[in-house]
Coordinates of C-alpha atoms and ligand atoms in Angstrom, one line a residue:
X1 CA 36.6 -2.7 198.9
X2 CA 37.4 -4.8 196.3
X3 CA 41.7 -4.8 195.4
X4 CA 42.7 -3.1 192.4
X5 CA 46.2 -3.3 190.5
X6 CA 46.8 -0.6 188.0
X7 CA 49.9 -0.9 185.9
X8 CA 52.4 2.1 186.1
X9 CA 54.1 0.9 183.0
X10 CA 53.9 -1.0 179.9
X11 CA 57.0 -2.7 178.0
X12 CA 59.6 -0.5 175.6
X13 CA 61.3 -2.9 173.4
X14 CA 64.6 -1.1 172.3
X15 CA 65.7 -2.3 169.0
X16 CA 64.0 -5.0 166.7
X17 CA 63.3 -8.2 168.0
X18 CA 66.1 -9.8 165.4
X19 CA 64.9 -13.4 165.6
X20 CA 61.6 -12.5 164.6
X21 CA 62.4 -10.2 161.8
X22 CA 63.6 -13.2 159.9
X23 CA 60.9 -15.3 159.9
X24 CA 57.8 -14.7 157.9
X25 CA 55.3 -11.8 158.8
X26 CA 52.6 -13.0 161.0
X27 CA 48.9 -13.2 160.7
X28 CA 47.0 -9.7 161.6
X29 CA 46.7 -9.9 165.6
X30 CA 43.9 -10.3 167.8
X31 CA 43.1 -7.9 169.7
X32 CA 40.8 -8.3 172.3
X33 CA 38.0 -5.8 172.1
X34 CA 34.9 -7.0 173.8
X35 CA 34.1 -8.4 177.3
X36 CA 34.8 -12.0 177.7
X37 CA 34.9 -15.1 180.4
X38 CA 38.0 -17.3 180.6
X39 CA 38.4 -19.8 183.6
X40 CA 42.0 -18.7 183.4
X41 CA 43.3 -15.7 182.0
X42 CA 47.2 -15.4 181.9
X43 CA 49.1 -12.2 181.2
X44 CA 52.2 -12.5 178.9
X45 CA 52.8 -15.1 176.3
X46 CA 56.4 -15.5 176.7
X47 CA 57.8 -18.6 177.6
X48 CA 56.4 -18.7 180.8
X49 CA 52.8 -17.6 179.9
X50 CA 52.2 -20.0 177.0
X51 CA 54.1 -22.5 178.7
X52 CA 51.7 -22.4 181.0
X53 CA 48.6 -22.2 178.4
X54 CA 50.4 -25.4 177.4
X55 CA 50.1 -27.4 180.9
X56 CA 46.5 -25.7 181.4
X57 CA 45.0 -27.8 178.5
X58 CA 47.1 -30.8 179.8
X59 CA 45.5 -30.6 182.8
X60 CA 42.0 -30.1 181.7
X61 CA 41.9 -29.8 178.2
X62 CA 37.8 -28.1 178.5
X63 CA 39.3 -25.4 180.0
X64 CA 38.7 -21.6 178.9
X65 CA 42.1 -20.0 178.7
X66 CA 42.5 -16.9 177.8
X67 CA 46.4 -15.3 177.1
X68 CA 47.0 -11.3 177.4
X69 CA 50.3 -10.2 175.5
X70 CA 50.9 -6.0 175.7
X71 CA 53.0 -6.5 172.2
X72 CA 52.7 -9.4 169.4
X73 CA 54.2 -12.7 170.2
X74 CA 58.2 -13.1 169.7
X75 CA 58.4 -9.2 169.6
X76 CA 59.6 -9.1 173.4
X77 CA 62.4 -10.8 175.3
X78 CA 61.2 -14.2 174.4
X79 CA 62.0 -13.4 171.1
X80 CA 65.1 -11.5 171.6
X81 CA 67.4 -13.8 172.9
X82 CA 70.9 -15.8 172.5
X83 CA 68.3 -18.7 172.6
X84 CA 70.5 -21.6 174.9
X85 CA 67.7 -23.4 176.7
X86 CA 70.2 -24.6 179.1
X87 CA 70.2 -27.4 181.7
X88 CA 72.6 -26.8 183.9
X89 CA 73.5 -24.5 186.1
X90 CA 74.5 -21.2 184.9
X91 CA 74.6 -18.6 187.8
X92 CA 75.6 -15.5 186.2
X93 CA 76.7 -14.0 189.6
X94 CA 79.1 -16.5 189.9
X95 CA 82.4 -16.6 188.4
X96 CA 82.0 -19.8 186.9
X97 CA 78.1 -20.3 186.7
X98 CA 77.7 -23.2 189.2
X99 CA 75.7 -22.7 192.4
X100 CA 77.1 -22.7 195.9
X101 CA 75.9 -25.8 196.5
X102 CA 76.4 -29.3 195.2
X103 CA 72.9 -30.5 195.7
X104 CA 70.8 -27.4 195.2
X105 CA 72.8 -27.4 191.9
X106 CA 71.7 -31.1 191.2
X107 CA 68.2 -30.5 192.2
X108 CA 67.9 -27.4 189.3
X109 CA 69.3 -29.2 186.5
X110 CA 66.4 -32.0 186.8
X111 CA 63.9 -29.4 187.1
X112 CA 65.7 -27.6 183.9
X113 CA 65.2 -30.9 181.9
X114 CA 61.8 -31.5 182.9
X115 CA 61.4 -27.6 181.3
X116 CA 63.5 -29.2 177.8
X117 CA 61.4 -32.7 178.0
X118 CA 57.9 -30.2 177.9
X119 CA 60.1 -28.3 175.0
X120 CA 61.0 -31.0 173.4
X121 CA 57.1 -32.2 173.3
X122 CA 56.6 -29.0 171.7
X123 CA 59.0 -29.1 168.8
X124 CA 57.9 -32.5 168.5
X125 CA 53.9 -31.7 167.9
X126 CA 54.8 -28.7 166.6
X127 CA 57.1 -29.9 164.1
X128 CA 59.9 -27.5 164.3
X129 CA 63.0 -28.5 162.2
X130 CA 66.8 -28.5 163.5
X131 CA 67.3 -24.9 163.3
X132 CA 64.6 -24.2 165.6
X133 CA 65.0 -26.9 168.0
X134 CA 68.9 -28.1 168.0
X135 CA 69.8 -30.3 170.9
X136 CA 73.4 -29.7 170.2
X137 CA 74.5 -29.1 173.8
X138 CA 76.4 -26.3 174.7
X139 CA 80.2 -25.0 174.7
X140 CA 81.8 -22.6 177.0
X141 CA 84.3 -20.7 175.2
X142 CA 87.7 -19.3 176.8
X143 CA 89.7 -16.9 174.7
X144 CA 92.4 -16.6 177.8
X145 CA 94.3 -18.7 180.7
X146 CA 91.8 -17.0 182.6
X147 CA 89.1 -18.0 181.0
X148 CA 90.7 -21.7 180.5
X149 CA 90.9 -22.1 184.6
X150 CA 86.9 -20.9 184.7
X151 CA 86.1 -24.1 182.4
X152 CA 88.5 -26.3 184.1
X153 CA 87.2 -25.6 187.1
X154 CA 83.6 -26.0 186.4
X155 CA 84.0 -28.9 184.8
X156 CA 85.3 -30.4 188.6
X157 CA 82.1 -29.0 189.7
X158 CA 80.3 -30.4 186.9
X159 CA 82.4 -33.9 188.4
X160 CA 81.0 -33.5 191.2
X161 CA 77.5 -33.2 190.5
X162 CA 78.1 -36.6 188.8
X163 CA 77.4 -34.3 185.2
X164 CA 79.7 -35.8 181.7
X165 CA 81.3 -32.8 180.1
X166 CA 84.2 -32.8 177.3
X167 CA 86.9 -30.0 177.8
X168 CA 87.9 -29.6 173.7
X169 CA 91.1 -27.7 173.2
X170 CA 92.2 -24.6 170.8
X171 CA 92.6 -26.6 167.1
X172 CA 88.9 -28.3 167.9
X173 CA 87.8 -24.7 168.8
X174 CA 89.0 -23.2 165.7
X175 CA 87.3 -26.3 163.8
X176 CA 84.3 -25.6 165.3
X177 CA 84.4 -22.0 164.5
X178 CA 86.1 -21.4 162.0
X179 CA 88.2 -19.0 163.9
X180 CA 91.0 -18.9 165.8
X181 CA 90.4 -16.6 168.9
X182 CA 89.2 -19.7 171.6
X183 CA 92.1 -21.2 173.8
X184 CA 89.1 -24.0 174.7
X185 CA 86.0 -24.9 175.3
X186 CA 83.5 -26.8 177.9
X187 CA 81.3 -28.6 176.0
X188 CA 78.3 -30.0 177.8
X189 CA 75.4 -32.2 176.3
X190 CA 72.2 -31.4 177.9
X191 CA 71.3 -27.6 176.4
X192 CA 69.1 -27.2 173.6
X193 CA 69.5 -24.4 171.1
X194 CA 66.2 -22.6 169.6
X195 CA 65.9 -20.0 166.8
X196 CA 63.6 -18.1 169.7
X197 CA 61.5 -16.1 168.0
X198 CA 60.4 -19.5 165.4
X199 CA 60.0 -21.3 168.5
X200 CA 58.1 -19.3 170.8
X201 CA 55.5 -18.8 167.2
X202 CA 55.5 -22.7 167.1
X203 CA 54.3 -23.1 170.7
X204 CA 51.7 -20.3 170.1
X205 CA 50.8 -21.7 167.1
X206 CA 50.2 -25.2 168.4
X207 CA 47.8 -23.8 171.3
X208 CA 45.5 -21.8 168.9
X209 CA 42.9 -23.8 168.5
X210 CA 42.3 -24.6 172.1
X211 CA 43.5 -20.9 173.8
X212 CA 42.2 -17.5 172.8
X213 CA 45.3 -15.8 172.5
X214 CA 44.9 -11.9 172.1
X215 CA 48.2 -9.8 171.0
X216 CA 48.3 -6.0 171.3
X217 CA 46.4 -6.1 174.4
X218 CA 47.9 -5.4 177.8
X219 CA 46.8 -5.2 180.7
X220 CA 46.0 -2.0 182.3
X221 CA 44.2 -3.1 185.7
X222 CA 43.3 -6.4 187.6
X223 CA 40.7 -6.0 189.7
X224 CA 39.0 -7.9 192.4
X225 CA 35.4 -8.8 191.6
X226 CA 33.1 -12.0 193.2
X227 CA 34.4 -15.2 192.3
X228 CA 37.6 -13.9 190.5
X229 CA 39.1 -11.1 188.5
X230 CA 38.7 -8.6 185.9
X231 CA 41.0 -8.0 183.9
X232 CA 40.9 -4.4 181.7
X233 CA 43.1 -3.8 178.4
X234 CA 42.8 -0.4 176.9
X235 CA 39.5 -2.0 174.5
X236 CA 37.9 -5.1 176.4
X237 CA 38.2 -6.8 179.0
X238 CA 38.2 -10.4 180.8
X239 CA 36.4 -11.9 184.0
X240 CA 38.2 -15.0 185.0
X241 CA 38.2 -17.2 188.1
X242 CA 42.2 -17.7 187.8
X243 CA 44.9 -15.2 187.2
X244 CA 48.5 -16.1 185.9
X245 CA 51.1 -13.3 185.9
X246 CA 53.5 -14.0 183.2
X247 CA 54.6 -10.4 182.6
X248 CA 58.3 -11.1 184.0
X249 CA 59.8 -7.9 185.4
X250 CA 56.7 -6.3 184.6
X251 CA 54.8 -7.9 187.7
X252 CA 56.1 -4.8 189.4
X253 CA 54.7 -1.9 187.3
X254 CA 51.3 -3.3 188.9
X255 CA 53.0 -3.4 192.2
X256 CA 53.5 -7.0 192.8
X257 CA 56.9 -7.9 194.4
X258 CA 58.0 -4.3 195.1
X259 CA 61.5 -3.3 195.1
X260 CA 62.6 -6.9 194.8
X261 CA 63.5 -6.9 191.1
X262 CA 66.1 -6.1 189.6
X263 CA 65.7 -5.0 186.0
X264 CA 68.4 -5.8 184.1
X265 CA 68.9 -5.2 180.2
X266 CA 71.5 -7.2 178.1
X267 CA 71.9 -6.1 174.3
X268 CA 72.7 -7.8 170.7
X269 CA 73.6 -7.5 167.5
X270 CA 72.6 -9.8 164.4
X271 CA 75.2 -9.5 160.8
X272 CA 73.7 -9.0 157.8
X273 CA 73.9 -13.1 155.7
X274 CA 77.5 -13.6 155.3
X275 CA 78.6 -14.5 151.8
X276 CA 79.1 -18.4 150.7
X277 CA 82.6 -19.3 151.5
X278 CA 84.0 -16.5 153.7
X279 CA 83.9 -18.4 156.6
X280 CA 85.2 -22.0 157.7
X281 CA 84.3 -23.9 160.4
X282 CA 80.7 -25.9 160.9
X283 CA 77.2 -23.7 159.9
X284 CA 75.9 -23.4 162.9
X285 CA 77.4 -23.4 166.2
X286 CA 77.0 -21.3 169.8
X287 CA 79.4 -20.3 172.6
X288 CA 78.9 -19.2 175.8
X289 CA 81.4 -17.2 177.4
X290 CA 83.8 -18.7 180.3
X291 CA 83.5 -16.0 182.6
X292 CA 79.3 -15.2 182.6
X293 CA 80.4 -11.5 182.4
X294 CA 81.7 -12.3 178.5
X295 CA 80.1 -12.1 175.2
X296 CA 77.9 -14.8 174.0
X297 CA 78.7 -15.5 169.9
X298 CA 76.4 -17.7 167.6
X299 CA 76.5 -19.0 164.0
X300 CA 73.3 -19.4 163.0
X301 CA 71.7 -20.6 159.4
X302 CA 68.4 -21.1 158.4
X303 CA 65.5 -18.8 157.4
X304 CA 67.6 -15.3 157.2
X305 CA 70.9 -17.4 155.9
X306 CA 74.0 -17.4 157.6
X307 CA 74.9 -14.9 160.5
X308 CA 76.9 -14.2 163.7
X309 CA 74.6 -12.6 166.8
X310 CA 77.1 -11.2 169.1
X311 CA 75.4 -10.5 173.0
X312 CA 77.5 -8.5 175.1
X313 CA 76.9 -5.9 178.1
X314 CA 74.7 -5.8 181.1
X315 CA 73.2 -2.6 183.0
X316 CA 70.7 -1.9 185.4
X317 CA 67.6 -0.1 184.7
X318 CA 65.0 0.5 186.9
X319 CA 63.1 2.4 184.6
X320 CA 62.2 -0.7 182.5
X321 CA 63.6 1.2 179.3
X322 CA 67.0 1.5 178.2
X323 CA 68.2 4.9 175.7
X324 CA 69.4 5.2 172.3
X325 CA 72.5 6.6 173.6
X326 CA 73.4 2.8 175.8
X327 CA 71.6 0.4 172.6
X328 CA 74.3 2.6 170.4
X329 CA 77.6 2.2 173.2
X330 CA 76.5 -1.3 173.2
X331 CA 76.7 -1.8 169.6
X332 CA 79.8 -0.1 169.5
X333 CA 80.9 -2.9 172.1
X334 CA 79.7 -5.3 169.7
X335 CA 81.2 -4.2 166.9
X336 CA 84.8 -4.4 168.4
X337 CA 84.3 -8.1 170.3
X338 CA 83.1 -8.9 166.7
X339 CA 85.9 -7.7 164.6
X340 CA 88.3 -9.0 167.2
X341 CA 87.0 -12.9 166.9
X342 CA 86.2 -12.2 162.9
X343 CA 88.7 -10.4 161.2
X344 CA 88.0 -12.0 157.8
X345 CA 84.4 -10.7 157.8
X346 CA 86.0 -7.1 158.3
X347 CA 83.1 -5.6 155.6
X348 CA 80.1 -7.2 157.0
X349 CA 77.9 -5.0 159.1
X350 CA 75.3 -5.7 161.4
X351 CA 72.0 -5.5 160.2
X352 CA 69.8 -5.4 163.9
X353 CA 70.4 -3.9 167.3
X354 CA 68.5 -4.7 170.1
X355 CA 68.3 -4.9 174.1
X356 CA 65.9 -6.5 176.2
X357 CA 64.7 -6.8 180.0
X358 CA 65.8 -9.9 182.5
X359 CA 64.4 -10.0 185.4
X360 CA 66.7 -10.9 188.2
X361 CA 66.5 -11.2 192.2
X362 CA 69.4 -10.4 194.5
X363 CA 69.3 -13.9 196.2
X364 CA 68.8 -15.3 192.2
X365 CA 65.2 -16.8 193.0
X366 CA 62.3 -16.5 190.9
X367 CA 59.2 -15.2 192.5
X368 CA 57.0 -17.7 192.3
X369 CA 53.6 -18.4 194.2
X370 CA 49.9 -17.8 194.6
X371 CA 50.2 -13.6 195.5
X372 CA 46.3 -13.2 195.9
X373 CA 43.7 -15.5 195.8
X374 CA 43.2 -17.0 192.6
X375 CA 46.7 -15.0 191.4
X376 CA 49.8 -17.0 190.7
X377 CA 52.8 -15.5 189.7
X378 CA 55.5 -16.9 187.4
X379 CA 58.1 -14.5 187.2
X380 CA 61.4 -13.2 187.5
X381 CA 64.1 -16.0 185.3
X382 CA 67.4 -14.4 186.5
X383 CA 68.2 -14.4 182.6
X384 CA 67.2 -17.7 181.9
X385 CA 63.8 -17.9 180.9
X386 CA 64.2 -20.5 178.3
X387 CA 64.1 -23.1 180.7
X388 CA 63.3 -21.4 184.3
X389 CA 60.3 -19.3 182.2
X390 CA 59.3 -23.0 180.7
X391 CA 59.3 -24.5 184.1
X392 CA 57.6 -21.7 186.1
X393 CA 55.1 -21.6 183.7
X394 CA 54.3 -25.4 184.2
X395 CA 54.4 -24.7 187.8
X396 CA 51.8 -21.9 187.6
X397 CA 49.7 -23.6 185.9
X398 CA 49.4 -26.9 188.0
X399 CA 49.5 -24.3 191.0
X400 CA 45.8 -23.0 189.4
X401 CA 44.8 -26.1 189.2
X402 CA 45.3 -26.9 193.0
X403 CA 48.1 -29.6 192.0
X404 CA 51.2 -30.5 194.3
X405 CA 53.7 -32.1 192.8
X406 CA 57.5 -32.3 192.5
X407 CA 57.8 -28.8 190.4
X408 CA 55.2 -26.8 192.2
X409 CA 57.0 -27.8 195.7
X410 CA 60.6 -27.0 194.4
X411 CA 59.3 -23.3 193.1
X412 CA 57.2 -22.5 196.6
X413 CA 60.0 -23.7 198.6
X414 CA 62.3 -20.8 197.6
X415 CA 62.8 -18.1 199.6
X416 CA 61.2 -14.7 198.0
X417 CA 63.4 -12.5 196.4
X418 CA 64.9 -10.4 199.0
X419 CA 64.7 -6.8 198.9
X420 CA 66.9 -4.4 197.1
X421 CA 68.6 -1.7 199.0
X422 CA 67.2 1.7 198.1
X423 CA 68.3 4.1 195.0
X424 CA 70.1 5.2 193.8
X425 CA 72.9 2.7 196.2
X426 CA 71.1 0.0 193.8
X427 CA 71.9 1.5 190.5
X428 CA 75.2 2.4 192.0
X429 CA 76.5 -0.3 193.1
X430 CA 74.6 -2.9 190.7
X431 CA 75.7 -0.9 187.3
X432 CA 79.2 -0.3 188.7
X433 CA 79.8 -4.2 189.6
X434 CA 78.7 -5.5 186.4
X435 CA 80.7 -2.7 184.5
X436 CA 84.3 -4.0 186.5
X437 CA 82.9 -7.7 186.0
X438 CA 82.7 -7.0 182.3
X439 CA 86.2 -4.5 182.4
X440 CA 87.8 -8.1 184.2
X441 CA 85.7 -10.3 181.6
X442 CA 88.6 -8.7 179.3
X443 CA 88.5 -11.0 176.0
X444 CA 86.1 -13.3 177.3
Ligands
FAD501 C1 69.8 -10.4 174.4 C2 69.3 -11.4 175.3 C3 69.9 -12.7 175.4 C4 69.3 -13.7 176.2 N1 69.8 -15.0 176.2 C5 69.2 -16.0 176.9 C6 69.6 -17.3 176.7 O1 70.5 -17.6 175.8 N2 69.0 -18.3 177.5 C7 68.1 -17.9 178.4 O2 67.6 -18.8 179.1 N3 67.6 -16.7 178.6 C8 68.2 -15.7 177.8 N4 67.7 -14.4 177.9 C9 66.6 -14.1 178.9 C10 65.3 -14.6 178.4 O3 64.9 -13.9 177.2 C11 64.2 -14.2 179.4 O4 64.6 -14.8 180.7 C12 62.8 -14.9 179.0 O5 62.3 -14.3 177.9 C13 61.8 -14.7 180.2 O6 60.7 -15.4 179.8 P1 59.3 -15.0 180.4 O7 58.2 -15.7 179.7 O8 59.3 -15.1 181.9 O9 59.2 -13.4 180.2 P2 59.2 -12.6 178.8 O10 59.8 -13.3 177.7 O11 59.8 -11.2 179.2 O12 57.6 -12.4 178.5 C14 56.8 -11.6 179.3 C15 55.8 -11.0 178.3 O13 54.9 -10.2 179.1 C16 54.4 -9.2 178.3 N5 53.8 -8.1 179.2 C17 54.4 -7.3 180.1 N6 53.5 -6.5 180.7 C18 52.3 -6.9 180.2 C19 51.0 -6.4 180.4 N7 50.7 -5.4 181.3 N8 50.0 -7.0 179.7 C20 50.2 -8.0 178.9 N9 51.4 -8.5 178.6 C21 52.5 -7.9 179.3 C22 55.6 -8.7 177.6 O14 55.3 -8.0 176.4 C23 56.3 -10.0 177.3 O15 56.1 -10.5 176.0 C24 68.2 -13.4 177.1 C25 67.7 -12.1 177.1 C26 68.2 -11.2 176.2 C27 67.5 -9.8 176.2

């Protein structure tokens, strides 16, 4: 009997991918609608999936790759984010992002920054300008004492791990910002901030001409056959040796890694292009929030001129969907945390409002590994796929190709993610914690 995984779901996007609304429409996709042979096939062209493309042709570059994306490229959470590809680390179960442990937390950051060295390659070939690819660091921002004690307190830990930070206080804040609501800010130089959706295009771009990539085509069923897999979309499908699941949260609807994700959704909303002059403070700037429970704000100016994307709010949804009724309380949330921070832009509205999935694990591993013969999965980013996604894709990939080496021995040395306790005690409990995190998050 050969084994057979059928998917129980495919991906809901709520909202417009923002990012990707801005850029230029993209070429007709490809569908794939015949049969075809690929020594790899890899399902999900997110960060991890064409990441891994990527590493493939590094490795060998007369290999037949072959990438599987249910929606077109940018549309899903790779192109929906606050877009910090960040180094260090940033535990948003904690209360101030660092890990329990000084080493474990050393031994992440250098695998984060071998993920932003492989970016950085990209942007570099690719030729992305500044406001794709900014290696501008990153600044926490506290709008209370509260707040102010999470940063100072980090930065010991930061100390500790032998990390350079710069603590800035409330007039460099407001410079920065051109507003006045941050007491102070963190600012760390390692993170790297991307206009997501022109980024993730840039990588796909770049690996056209050596990868088949095939948008509008998910995948409905793997299935075993001699030598390999079949993969079947709902018009073609694809025998291949090598399997790479880069479907994030989605690696469960086919029933890998049962009841040991936890999907979680986190919303946004993008301004309309603020007038010339209405704002101070530098063009383009981004803030994380002190307490990881707080809103994320960014400045951004480029292609679509110059806006504020506001992320706030985090709930638990098994389903995989989320409903107007929590995108709309959400943007509610938005508006407020906006108007708050912004009073001079009282009249500007937001033109997009969007969620979308992260996938996260109770013990906050990813689930990484060979799951079948032949299958490797590279899933599950606990929010930060912009560099965990990077690096598990590179790690897939050299898994595939039967390589050990530094990366692919960090990732199969976790532990897997541990199981969730049953519903609805998960939804309880998960959707009530994060809803008194975000009630104690206050101003943040
Ligand atoms: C509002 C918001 C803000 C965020 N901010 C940040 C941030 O600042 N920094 C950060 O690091 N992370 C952030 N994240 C999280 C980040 O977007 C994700 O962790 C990251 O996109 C995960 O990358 P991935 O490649 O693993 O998965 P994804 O980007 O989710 O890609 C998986 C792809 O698989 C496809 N797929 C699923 N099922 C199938 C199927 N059956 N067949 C074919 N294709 C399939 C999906 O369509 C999707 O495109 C944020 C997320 C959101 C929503």
């Amino acid at each position: 009997m050969s084994q057979v995984w059928k998917t129980r779901r495919l991906p809901i996007q709520p909202g417009p991918a923002a990012w990707n609304r801005l850029l230029p429409e993209p070429a007709p996709a490809v569908e794939l609608s015949t049969a075809v042979n690929a020594d790899v096939a890899i399902i999900g062209a997110g960060f991890a999936g064409l990441s891994a493309a990527r590493r493939l042709i590094q490795l060998d570059p007369d290999l037949r790759i072959a990438v599987l994306e249910a929606g077109r490229i940018a549309e899903g959470p790779a192109g929906r984010n606050s877009g910090f590809m960040i180094d260090l680390p940033h535990d948003l179960s904690s209360d101030i992002y660092a890990g329990a442990a000084i080493e474990a937390d050393q031994a992440e950051t250098a695998l984060n920054r071998r993920a932003i060295a492989f970016a950085t390659d990209v942007s570099e070939e690719n030729e992305l300008p500044q406001e794709v690819f900014n290696p501008y660091g990153k600044i926490n921002a506290a709008a209370t004492s509260a707040g102010d004690q999470h940063n100072r307190e980090y930065g010991v830990h930061l100390a500790n791990m032998g990390e350079s930070y710069r603590l800035l206080d409330a007039r460099e804040m407001s410079e920065l910002t051109g507003i006045r609501y941050y007491v102070s800010g963190l600012f760390t130089p390692g993170t790297v901030m991307l206009q997501p959706a022109a980024y993730i295009r840039g990588l796909a771009g770049g690996l056209k001409s050596k990868v088949s990539i095939y948008e509008q085509s998910p995948v409905l069923e793997i299935i075993g056959q001699p030598g390999g897999w079949m993969l079947k979309t709902p018009k073609g499908k694809i025998s291949a040796g090598r399997v790479i699941l880069a479907n994030n949260g989605h690696a469960e609807s086919f029933g890998f890694f049962v009841r040991r994700l936890m999907h979680v959704f986190t919303y946004a909303s993008m301004t309309k292009p603020l007038p010339e002059g209405v704002l101070g403070g530098e063009l383009q700037w981004g803030v994380t929030p002190a307490d990881p429970m707080g809103t994320t704000v960014r400045r951004v100016n480029g292609v679509g001129g110059n806006r504020i994307v506001v992320r706030s709010r985090f709930t638990y949804n098994p389903s995989m969907t989320v409903s107007e009724g929590a995108l709309a309380r959400a943007g509610a949330l938005h508006d407020k945390k906006f108007a708050a921070r912004f009073p001079m832009l009282g009249g500007i509205p937001m033109e997009y409002r969007w969620a979308g999935h992260l996938c996260v694990s109770l013990n906050g591993v990813q689930a990484h590994g060979e799951v079948a013969k032949g299958v490797f999965s590279a899933v599950c980013q606990n929010g930060l796929g912009l560099a965990k996604g990077t690096l598990s894709g590179i790690s897939a990939a050299e898994l595939a190709m039967g390589q050990d080496t530094e990366t692919t021995r960090a990732l199969c040395a976790m532990d897997p993610p541990r199981r969730l306790p049953p519903e609805p005690l998960s939804w309880l409990g998960a959707n009530t914690t994060m809803k008194w995190k975000e009630w104690r998050a206050g101003r943040e």
